[in-house]
mmCIF file with all atom_site columns, C-alpha atoms in Angstrom:
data_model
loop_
_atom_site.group_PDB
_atom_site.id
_atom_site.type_symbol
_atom_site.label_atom_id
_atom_site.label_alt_id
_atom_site.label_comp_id
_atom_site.label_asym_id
_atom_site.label_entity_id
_atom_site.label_seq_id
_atom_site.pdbx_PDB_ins_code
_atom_site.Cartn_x
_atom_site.Cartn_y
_atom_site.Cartn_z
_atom_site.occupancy
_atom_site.B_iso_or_equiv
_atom_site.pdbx_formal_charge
_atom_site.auth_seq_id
_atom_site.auth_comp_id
_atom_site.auth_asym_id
_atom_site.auth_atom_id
_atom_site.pdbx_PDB_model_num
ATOM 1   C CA . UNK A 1 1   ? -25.975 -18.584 -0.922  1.00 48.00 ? 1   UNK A CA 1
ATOM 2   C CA . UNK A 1 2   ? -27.353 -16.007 1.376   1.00 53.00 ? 2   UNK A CA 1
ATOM 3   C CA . UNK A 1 3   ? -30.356 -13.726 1.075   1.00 50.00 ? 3   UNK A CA 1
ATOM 4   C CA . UNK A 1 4   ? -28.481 -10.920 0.287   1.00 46.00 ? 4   UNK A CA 1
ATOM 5   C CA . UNK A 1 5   ? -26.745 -13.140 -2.403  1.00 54.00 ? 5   UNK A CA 1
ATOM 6   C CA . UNK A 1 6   ? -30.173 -13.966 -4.168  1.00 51.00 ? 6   UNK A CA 1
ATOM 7   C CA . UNK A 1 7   ? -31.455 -10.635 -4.100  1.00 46.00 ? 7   UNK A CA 1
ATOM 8   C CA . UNK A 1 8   ? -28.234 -9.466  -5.619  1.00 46.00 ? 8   UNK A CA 1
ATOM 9   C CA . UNK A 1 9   ? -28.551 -11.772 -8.117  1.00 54.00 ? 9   UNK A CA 1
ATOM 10  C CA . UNK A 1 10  ? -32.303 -11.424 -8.949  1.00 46.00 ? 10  UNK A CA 1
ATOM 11  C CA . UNK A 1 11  ? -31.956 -7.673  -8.933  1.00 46.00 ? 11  UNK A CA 1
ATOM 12  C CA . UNK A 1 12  ? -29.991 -5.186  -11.646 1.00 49.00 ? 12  UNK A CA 1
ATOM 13  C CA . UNK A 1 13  ? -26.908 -4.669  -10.660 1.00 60.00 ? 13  UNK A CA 1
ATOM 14  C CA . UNK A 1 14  ? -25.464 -1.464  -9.042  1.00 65.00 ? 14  UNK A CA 1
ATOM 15  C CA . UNK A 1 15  ? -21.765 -0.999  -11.109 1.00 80.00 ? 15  UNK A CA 1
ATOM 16  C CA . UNK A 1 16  ? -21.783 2.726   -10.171 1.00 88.00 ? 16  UNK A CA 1
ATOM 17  C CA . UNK A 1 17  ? -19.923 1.869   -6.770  1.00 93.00 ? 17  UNK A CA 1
ATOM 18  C CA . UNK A 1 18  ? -16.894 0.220   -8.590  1.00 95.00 ? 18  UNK A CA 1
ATOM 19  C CA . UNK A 1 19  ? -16.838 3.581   -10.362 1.00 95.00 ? 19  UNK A CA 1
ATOM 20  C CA . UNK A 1 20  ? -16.448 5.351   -6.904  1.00 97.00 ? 20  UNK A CA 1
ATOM 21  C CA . UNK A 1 21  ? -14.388 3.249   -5.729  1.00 97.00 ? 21  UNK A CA 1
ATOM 22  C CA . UNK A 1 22  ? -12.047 3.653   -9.039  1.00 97.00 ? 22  UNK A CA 1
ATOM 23  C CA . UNK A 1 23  ? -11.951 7.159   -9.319  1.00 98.00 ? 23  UNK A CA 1
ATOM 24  C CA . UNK A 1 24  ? -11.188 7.290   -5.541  1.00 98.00 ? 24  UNK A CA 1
ATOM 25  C CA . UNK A 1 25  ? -7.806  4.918   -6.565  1.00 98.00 ? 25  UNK A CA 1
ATOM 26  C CA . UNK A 1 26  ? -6.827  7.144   -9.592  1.00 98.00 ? 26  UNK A CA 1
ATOM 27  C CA . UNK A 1 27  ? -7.088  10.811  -7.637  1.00 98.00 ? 27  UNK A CA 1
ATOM 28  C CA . UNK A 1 28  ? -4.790  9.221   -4.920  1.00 98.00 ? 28  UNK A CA 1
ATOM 29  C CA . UNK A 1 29  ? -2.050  7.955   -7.256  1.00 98.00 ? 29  UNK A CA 1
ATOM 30  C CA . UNK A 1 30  ? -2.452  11.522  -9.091  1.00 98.00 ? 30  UNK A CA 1
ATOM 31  C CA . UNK A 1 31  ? -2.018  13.381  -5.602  1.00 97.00 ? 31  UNK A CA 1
ATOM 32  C CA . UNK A 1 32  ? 0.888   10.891  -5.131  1.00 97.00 ? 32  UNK A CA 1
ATOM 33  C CA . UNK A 1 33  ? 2.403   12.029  -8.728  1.00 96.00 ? 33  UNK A CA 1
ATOM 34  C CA . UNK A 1 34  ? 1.987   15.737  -8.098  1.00 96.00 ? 34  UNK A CA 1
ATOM 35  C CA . UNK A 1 35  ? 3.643   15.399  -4.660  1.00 95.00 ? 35  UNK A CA 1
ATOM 36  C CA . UNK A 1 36  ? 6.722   13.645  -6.547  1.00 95.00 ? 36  UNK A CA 1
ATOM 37  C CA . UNK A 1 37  ? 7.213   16.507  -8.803  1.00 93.00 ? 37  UNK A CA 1
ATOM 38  C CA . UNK A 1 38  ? 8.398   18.482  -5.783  1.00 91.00 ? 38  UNK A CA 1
ATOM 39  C CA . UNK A 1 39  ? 10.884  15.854  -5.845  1.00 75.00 ? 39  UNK A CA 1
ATOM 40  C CA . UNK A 1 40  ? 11.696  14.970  -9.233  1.00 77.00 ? 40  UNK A CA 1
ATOM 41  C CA . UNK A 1 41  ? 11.683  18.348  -11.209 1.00 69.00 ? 41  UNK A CA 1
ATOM 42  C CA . UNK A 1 42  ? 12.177  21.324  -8.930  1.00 77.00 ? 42  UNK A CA 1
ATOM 43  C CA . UNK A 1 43  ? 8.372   21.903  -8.652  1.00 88.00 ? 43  UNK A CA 1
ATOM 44  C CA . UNK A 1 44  ? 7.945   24.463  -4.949  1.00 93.00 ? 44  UNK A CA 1
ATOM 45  C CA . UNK A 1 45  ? 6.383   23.062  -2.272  1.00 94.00 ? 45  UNK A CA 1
ATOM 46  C CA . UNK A 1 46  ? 3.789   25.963  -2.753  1.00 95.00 ? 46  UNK A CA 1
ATOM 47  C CA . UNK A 1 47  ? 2.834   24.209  -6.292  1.00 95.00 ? 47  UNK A CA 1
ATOM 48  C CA . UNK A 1 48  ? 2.825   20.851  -5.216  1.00 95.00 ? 48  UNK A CA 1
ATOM 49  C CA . UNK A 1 49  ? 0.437   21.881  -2.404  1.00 96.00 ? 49  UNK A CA 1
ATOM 50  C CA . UNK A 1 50  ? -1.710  23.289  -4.607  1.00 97.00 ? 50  UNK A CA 1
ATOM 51  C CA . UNK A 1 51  ? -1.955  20.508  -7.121  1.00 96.00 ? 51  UNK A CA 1
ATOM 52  C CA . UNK A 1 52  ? -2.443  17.467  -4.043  1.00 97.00 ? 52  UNK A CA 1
ATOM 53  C CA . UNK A 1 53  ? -5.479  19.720  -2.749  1.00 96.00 ? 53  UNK A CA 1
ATOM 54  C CA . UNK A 1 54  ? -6.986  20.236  -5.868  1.00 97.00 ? 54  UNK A CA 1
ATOM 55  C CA . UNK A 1 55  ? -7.515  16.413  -6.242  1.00 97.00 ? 55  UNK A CA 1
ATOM 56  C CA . UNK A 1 56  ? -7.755  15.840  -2.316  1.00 97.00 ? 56  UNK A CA 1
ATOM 57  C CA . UNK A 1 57  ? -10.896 17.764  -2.974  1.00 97.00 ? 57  UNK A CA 1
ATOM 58  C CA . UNK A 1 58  ? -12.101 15.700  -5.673  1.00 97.00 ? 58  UNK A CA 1
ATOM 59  C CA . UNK A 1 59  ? -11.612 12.611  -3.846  1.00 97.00 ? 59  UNK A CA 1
ATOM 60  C CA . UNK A 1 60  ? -14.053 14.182  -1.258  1.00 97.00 ? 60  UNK A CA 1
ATOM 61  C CA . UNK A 1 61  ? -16.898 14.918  -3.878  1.00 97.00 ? 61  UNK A CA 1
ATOM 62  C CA . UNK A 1 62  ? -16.069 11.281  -4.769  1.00 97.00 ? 62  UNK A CA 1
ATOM 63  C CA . UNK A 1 63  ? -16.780 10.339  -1.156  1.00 97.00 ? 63  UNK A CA 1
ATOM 64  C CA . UNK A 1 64  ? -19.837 12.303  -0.595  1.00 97.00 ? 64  UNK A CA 1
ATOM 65  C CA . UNK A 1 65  ? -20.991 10.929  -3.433  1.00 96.00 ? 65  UNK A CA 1
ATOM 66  C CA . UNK A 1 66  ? -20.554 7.087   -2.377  1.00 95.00 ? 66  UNK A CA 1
ATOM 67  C CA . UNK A 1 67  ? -22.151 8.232   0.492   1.00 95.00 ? 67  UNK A CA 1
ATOM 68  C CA . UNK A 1 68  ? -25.437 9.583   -0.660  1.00 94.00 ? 68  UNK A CA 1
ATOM 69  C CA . UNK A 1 69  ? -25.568 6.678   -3.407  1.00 92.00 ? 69  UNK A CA 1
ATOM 70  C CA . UNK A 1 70  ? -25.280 4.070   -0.262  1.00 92.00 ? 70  UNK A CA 1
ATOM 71  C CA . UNK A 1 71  ? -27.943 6.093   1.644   1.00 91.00 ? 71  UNK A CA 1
ATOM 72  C CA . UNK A 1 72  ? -30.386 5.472   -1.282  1.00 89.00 ? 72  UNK A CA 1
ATOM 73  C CA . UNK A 1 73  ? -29.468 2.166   -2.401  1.00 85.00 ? 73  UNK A CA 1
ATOM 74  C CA . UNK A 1 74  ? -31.160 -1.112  -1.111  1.00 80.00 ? 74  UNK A CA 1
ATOM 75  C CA . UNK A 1 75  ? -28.387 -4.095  -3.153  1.00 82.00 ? 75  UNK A CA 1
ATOM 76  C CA . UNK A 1 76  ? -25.086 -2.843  -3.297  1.00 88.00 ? 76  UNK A CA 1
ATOM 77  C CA . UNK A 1 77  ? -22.838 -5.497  -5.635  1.00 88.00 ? 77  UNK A CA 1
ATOM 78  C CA . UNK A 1 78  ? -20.733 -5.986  -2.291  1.00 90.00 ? 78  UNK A CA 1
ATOM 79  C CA . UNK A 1 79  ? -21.793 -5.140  1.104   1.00 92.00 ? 79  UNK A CA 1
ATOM 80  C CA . UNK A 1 80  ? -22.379 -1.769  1.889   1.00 92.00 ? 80  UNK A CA 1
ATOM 81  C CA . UNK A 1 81  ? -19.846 -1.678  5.222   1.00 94.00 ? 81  UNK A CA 1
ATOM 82  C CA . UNK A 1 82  ? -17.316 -2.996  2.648   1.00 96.00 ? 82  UNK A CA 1
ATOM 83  C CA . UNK A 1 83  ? -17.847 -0.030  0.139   1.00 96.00 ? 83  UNK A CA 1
ATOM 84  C CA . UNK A 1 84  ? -18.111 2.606   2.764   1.00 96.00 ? 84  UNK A CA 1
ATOM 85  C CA . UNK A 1 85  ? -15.079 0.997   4.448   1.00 97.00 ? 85  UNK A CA 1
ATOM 86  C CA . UNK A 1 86  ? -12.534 0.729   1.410   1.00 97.00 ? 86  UNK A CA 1
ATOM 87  C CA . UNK A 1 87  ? -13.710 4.375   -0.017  1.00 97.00 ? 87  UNK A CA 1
ATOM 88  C CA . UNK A 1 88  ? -12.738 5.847   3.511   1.00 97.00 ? 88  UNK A CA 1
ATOM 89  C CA . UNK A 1 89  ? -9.419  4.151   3.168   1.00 98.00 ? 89  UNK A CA 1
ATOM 90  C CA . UNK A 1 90  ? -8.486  5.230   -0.150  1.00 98.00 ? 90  UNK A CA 1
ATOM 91  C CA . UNK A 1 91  ? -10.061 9.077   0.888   1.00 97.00 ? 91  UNK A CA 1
ATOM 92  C CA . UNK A 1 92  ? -7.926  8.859   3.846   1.00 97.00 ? 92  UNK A CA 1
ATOM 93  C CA . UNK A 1 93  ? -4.688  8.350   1.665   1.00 97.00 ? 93  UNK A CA 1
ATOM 94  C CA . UNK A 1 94  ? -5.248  11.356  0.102   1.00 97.00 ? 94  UNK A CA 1
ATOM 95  C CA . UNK A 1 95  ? -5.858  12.910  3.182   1.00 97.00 ? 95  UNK A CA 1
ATOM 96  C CA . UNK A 1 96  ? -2.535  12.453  4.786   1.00 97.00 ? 96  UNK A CA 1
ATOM 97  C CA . UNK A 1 97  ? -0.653  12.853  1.569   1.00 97.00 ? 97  UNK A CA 1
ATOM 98  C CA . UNK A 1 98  ? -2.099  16.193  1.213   1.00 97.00 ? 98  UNK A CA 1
ATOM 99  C CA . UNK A 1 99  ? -1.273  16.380  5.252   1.00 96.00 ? 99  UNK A CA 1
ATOM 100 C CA . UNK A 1 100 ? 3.069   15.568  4.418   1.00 97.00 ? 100 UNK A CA 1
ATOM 101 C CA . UNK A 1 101 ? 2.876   18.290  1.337   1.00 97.00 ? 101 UNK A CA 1
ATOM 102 C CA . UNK A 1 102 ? 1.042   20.739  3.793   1.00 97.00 ? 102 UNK A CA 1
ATOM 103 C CA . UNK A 1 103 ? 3.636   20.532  6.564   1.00 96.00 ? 103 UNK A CA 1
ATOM 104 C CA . UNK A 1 104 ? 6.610   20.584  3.572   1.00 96.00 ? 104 UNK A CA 1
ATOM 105 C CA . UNK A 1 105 ? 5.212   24.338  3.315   1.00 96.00 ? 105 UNK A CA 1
ATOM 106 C CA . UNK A 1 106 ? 4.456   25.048  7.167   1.00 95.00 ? 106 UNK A CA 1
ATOM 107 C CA . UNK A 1 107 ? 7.718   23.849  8.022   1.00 95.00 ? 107 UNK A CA 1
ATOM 108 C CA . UNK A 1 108 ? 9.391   25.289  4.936   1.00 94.00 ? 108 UNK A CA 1
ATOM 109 C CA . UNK A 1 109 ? 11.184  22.553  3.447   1.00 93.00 ? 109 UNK A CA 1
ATOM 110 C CA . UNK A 1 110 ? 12.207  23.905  0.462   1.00 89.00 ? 110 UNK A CA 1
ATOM 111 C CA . UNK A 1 111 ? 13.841  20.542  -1.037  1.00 91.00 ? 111 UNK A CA 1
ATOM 112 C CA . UNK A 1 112 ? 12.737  17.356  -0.201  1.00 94.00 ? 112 UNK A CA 1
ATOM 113 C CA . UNK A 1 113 ? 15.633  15.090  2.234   1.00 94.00 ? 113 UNK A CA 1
ATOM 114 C CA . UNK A 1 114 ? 16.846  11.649  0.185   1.00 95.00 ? 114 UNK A CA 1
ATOM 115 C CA . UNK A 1 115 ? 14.424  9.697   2.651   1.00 97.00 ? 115 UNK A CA 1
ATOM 116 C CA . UNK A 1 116 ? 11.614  11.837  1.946   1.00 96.00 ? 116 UNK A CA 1
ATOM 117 C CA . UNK A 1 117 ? 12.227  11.525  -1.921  1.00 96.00 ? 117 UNK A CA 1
ATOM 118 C CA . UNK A 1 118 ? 12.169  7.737   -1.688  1.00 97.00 ? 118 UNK A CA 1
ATOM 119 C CA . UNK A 1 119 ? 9.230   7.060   0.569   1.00 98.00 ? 119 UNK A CA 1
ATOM 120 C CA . UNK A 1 120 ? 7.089   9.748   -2.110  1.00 97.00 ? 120 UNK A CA 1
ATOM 121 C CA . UNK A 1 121 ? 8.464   7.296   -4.885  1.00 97.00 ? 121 UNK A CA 1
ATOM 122 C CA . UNK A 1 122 ? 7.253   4.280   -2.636  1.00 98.00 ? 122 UNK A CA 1
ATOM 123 C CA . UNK A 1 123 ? 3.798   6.190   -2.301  1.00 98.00 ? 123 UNK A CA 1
ATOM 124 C CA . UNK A 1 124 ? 3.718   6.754   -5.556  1.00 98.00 ? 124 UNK A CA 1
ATOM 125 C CA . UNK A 1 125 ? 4.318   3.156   -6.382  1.00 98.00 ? 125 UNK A CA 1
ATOM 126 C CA . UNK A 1 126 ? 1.717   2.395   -3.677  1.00 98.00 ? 126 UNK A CA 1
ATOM 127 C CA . UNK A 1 127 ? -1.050  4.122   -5.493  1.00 98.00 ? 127 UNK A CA 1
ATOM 128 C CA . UNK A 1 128 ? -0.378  3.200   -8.763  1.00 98.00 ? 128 UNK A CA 1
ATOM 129 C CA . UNK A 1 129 ? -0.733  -0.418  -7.356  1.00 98.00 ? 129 UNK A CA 1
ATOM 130 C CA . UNK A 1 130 ? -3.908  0.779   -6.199  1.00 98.00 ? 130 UNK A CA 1
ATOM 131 C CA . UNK A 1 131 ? -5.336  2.000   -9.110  1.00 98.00 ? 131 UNK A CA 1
ATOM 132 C CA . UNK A 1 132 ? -4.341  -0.711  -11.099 1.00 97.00 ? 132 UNK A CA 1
ATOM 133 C CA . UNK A 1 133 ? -6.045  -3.364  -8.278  1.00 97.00 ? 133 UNK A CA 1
ATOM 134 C CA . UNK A 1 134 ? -9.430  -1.555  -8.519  1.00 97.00 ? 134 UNK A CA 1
ATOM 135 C CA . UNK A 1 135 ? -10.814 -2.249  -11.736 1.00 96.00 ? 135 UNK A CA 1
ATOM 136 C CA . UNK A 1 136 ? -10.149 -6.166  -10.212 1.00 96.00 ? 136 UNK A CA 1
ATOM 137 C CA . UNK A 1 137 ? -12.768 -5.461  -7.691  1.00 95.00 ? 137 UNK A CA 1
ATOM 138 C CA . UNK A 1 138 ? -15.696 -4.837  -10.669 1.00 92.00 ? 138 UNK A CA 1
ATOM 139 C CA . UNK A 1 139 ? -14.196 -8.372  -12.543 1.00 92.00 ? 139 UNK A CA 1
ATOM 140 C CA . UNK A 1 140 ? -14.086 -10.283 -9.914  1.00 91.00 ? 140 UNK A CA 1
ATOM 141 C CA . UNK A 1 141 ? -10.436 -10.904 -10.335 1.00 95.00 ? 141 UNK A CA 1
ATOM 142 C CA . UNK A 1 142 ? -9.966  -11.828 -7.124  1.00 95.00 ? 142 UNK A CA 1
ATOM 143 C CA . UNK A 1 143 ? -7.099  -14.106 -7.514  1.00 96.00 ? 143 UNK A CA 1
ATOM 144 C CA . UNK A 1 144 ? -5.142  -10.673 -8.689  1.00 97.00 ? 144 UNK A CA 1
ATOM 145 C CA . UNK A 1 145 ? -6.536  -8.663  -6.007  1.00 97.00 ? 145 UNK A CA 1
ATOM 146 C CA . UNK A 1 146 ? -4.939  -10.618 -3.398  1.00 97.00 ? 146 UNK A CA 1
ATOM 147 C CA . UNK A 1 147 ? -1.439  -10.745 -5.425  1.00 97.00 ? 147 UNK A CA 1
ATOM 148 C CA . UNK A 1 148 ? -1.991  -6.454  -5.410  1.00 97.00 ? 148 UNK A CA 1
ATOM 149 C CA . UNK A 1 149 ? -2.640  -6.523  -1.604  1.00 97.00 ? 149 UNK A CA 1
ATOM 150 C CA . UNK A 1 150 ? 0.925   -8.409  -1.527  1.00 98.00 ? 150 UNK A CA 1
ATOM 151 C CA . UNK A 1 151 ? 2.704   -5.946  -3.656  1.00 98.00 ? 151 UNK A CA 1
ATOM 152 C CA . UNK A 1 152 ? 1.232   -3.382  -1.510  1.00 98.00 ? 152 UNK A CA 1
ATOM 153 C CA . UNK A 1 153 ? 2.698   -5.082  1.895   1.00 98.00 ? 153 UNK A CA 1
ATOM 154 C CA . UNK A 1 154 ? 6.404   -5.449  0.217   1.00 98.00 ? 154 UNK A CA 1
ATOM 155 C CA . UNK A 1 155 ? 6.307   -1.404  -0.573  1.00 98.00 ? 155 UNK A CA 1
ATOM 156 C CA . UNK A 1 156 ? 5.129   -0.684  3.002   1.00 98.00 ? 156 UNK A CA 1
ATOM 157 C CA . UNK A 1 157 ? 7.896   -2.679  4.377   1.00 98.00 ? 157 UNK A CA 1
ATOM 158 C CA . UNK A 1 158 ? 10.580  -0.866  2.123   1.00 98.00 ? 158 UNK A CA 1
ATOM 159 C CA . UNK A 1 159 ? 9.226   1.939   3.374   1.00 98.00 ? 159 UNK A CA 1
ATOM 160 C CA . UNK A 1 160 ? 9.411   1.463   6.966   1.00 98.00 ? 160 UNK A CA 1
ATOM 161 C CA . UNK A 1 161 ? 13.326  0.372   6.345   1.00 98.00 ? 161 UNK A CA 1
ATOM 162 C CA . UNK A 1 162 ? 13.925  4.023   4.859   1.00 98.00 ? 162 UNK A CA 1
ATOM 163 C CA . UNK A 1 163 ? 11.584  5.412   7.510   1.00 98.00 ? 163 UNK A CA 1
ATOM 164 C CA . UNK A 1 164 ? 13.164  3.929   10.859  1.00 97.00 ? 164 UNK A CA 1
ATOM 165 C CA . UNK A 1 165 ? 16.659  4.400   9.292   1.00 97.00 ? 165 UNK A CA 1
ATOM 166 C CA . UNK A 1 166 ? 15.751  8.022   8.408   1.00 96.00 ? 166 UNK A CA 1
ATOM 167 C CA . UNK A 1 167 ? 14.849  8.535   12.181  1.00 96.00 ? 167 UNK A CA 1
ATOM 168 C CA . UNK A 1 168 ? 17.590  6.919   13.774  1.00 95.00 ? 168 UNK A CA 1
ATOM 169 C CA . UNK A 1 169 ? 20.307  8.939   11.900  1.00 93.00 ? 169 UNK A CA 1
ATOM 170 C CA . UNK A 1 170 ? 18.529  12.212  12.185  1.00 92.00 ? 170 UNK A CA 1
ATOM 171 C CA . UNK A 1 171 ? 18.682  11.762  15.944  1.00 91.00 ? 171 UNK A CA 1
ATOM 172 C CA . UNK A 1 172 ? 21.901  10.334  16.166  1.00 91.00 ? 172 UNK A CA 1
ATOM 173 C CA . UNK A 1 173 ? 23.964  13.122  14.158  1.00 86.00 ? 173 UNK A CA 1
ATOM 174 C CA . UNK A 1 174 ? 25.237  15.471  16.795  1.00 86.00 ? 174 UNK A CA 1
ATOM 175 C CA . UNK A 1 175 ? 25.385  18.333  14.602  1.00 84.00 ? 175 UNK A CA 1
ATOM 176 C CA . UNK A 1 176 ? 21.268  18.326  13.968  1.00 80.00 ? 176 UNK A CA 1
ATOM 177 C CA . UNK A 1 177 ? 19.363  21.698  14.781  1.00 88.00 ? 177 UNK A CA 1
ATOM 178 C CA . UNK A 1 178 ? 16.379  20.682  16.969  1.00 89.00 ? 178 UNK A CA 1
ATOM 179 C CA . UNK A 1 179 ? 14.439  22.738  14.485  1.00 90.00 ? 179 UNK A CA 1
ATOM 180 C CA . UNK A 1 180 ? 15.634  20.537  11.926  1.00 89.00 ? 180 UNK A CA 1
ATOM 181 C CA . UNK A 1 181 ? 14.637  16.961  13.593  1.00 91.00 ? 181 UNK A CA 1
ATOM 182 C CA . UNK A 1 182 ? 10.924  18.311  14.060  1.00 93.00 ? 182 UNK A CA 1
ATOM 183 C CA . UNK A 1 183 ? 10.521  19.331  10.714  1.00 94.00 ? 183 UNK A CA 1
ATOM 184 C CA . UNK A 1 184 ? 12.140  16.307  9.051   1.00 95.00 ? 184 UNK A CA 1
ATOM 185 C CA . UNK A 1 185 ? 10.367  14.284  11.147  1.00 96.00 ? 185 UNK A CA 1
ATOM 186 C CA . UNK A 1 186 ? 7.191   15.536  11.068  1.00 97.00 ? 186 UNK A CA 1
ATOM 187 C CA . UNK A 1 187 ? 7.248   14.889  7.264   1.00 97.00 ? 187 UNK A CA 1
ATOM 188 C CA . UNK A 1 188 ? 8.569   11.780  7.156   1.00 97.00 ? 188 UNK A CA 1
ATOM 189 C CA . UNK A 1 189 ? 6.069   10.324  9.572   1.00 97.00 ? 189 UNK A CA 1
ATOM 190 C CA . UNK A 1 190 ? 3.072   11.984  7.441   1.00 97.00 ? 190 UNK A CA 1
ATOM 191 C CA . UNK A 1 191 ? 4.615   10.127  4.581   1.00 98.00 ? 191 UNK A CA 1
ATOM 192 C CA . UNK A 1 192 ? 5.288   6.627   6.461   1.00 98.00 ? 192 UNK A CA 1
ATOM 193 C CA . UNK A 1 193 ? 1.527   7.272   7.684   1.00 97.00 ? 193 UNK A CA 1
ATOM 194 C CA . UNK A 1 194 ? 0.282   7.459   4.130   1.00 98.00 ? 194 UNK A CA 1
ATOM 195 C CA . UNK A 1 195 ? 1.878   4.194   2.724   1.00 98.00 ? 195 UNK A CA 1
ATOM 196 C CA . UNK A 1 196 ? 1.063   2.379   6.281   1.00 97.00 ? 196 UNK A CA 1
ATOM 197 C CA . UNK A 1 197 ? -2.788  3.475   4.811   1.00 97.00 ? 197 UNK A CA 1
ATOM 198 C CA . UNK A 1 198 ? -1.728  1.444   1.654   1.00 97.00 ? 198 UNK A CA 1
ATOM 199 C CA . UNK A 1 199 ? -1.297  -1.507  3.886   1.00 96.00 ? 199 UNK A CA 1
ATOM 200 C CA . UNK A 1 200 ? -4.626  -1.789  5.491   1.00 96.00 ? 200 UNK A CA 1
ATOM 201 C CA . UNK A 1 201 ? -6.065  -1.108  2.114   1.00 97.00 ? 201 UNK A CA 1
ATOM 202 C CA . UNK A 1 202 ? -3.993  -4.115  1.028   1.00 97.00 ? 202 UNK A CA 1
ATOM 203 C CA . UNK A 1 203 ? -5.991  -5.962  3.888   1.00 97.00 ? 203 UNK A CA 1
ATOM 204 C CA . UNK A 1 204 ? -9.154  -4.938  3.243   1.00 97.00 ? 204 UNK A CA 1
ATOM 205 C CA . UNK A 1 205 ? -8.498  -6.174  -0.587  1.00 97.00 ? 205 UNK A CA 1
ATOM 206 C CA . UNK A 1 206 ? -7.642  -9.452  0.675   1.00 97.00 ? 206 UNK A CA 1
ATOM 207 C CA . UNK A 1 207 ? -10.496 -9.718  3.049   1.00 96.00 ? 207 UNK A CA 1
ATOM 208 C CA . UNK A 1 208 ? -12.840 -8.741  0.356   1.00 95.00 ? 208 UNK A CA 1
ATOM 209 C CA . UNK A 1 209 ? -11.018 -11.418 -2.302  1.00 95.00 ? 209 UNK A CA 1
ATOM 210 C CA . UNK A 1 210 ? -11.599 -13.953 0.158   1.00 94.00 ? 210 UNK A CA 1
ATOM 211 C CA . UNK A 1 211 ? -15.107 -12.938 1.191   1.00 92.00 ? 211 UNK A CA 1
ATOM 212 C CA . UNK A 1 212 ? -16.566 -12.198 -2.189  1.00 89.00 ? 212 UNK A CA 1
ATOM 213 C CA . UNK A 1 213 ? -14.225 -15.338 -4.380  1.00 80.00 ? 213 UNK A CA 1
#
């Protein structure tokens, strides 16, 4: 046991990260929802703008937040470069989520493509992996963070099958306006960005199951 393991131990402990760290998880698998109802039930892309940057906002009070909290706090229950680490992950999910909605309106995609719909269903899936997984963190279920980190690497590859295939056949079809491969692209690789952010969250889980079990 380490120094920083003793004190930890000898000193109360400092639970209010976890809560960070959770409400970080559940905004990003809420952005993810509200992004799906452009999908799902006819929602604009106007509206589902507006809904993703409404909690892509609170995610960033959440992050300043865990930021002054680790500026004044001496034991963190893990180590700080971990907390500071996974919260910019999980911020940064957010962030390019809000990033694909923001060029659906730019670009003016007025209904999502098949691939797009199924790689916002994998995101959503993503996150609500994600959420679940955090509470682990705070219990010390570490066995069931790394089985959430897997999960998490299975989505990303489904989601680089419908991405690459999306690609190829958008440049392959003759007919395609060039207008039309930029903007389909553009969104589909803010979308593949956003679950590829899933899967280094996934890896920082594991690393922190096997560092802290």
């Amino acid at each position: 046991m380490g120094i920083q393991d003793i004190v930890r131990f000898l000193l109360p402990k400092e639970d209010h990260f976890y809560d960070y760290l959770e409400r970080q998880a559940q905004f990003a698998h809420m952005g993810a929802a509200a992004m799906a109802r452009f999908s799902e039930n006819g929602a604009t892309a106007h509206q589902a703008r507006d809904a993703v940057q409404d909690f892509e906002h609170a995610g960033d009070q959440v992050v300043h937040e865990m930021e002054e909290a680790l500026a004044k706090t001496f034991v963190t229950p893990i180590d700080r470069e971990d907390l500071q680490k996974l919260s910019s992950e999980l911020d940064t999910v957010l962030d390019l989520a809000n990033g694909a909605i923001r060029a659906c309106v730019m670009l003016g995609v007025e209904k999502p493509t098949e691939p797009m719909s199924k790689l916002i269903q994998l995101l959503v899936r993503c996150t609500e992996k994600m959420d679940e997984a955090m509470p682990k963190l705070r219990k010390h279920q570490y066995s069931d963070l790394v089985e959430a980190a897997r999960d998490l690497r299975k989505l990303e590859k489904e989601a680089d099958i419908v991405y690459r295939d999306a690609i190829s056949r958008l440049f392959k079809d003759p007919l395609a306006d060039a207008k039309v491969i930029i903007r389909e692209k553009t969104v589909l690789e803010d979308l593949e960005n956003a679950i590829d952010q899933c899967d280094s969250i996934a890896d920082t889980l594991t690393n922190l199951a096997i560092k802290n079990g």
